[in-house]
Coordinates of C-alpha atoms in Angstrom, one line a residue:
M8 CA 87.5 131.2 37.7
N9 CA 84.5 133.3 37.5
I10 CA 84.0 135.4 40.6
K11 CA 83.3 139.1 41.1
P12 CA 83.1 140.5 44.6
I13 CA 80.4 143.1 45.3
G14 CA 81.1 146.7 46.6
D15 CA 84.3 147.1 48.5
R16 CA 85.0 143.4 48.9
V17 CA 88.2 141.7 47.8
V18 CA 88.9 138.1 46.9
I19 CA 92.3 136.9 48.2
R20 CA 94.3 133.6 48.3
Q21 CA 96.8 132.7 51.0
I22 CA 100.4 132.5 49.8
E23 CA 102.2 129.3 50.8
A24 CA 104.8 129.2 53.5
E25 CA 108.5 129.1 52.5
E26 CA 110.1 125.7 52.2
K27 CA 113.3 127.0 53.8
T28 CA 114.5 129.9 55.9
K29 CA 116.6 132.8 54.5
S30 CA 119.7 131.1 56.1
G31 CA 118.9 127.9 54.1
I32 CA 117.4 125.7 56.8
I33 CA 114.8 123.4 55.2
L34 CA 111.5 123.4 57.2
T35 CA 109.4 120.3 57.9
N36 CA 105.7 120.5 57.4
A37 CA 105.2 120.7 61.2
A38 CA 107.5 123.8 61.4
K39 CA 105.8 125.7 58.5
E40 CA 103.1 128.1 59.6
K41 CA 101.0 129.8 56.9
P42 CA 101.9 133.5 57.0
P43 CA 99.1 136.1 57.0
I44 CA 100.3 137.1 53.5
F45 CA 97.7 136.9 50.7
E46 CA 97.6 137.7 47.0
V47 CA 94.7 139.7 45.7
V48 CA 92.8 137.8 43.1
V49 CA 90.0 140.2 42.1
V50 CA 88.5 143.4 43.6
G51 CA 85.0 144.8 43.6
D52 CA 83.9 148.0 42.0
G53 CA 83.7 149.9 45.2
I54 CA 80.1 151.0 44.8
Q55 CA 78.0 150.3 48.0
N56 CA 74.3 149.4 48.1
D57 CA 73.5 153.0 49.2
G58 CA 75.3 154.4 46.1
S59 CA 78.3 155.7 47.9
E60 CA 81.7 154.9 46.5
V61 CA 84.8 153.5 48.3
K62 CA 88.2 154.0 46.6
M63 CA 89.7 150.6 45.9
I64 CA 93.3 150.8 46.9
V65 CA 94.4 147.2 46.1
K66 CA 94.4 145.6 42.7
P67 CA 94.8 142.0 41.4
G68 CA 98.3 140.7 42.0
D69 CA 99.0 142.8 45.0
K70 CA 100.5 141.1 48.1
V71 CA 98.7 142.1 51.3
I72 CA 98.7 141.3 55.0
A73 CA 95.3 140.4 56.5
N74 CA 94.1 138.6 59.6
K75 CA 94.0 134.9 59.0
H76 CA 90.5 134.6 60.5
S77 CA 88.8 137.5 58.8
G78 CA 86.6 137.2 55.8
Y79 CA 84.5 134.4 54.4
P80 CA 86.3 131.2 53.1
A81 CA 85.1 129.9 49.7
K82 CA 86.4 126.9 47.8
I83 CA 86.2 127.7 44.0
D84 CA 87.7 125.4 41.4
D85 CA 89.4 123.4 44.2
E86 CA 91.2 126.6 45.4
E87 CA 90.7 128.0 48.9
L88 CA 89.9 131.7 48.6
Y89 CA 88.7 134.3 51.1
V90 CA 86.3 137.2 50.5
I91 CA 87.0 140.1 52.7
P92 CA 86.1 143.8 52.9
Q93 CA 88.9 146.0 51.8
N94 CA 89.1 147.6 55.3
Q95 CA 90.1 144.2 56.7
I96 CA 93.4 144.4 54.8
M97 CA 96.0 145.7 57.2
A98 CA 99.0 146.4 54.9
L99 CA 100.1 146.4 51.3
I100 CA 103.5 144.7 50.7
I101 CA 105.7 146.8 48.4
D102 CA 108.6 144.9 46.8

C-alpha cells in the first residue's frame, strides 16, 4: 500500500468487533457493532502548508479511539481506510 498523508493527517483502519464477549458468549453478526477503535496505519510529517509544525503524537501500529464518522473514507487495495486530522483522535489506547 502506497499512501502518505499530508501535514497532520493520519491514515487509520477500523479494528473488527470481537467474535465473543469476555464471558465467552459468541455474538451473532447482528449483535456485533464496530467499536470506534482504530489502528494507525501511517502518519503525516506534521508540516502544515504555512510552514508551521504540529507534533505528531501517534505512530503506525498505535490503537486509538476516534469518532466513527470523522475523516474521509478511502478504499485502497480493497481495504477501507480513513484519513483524519490528528486532532480528531480522542484517545490513545495503552496496553
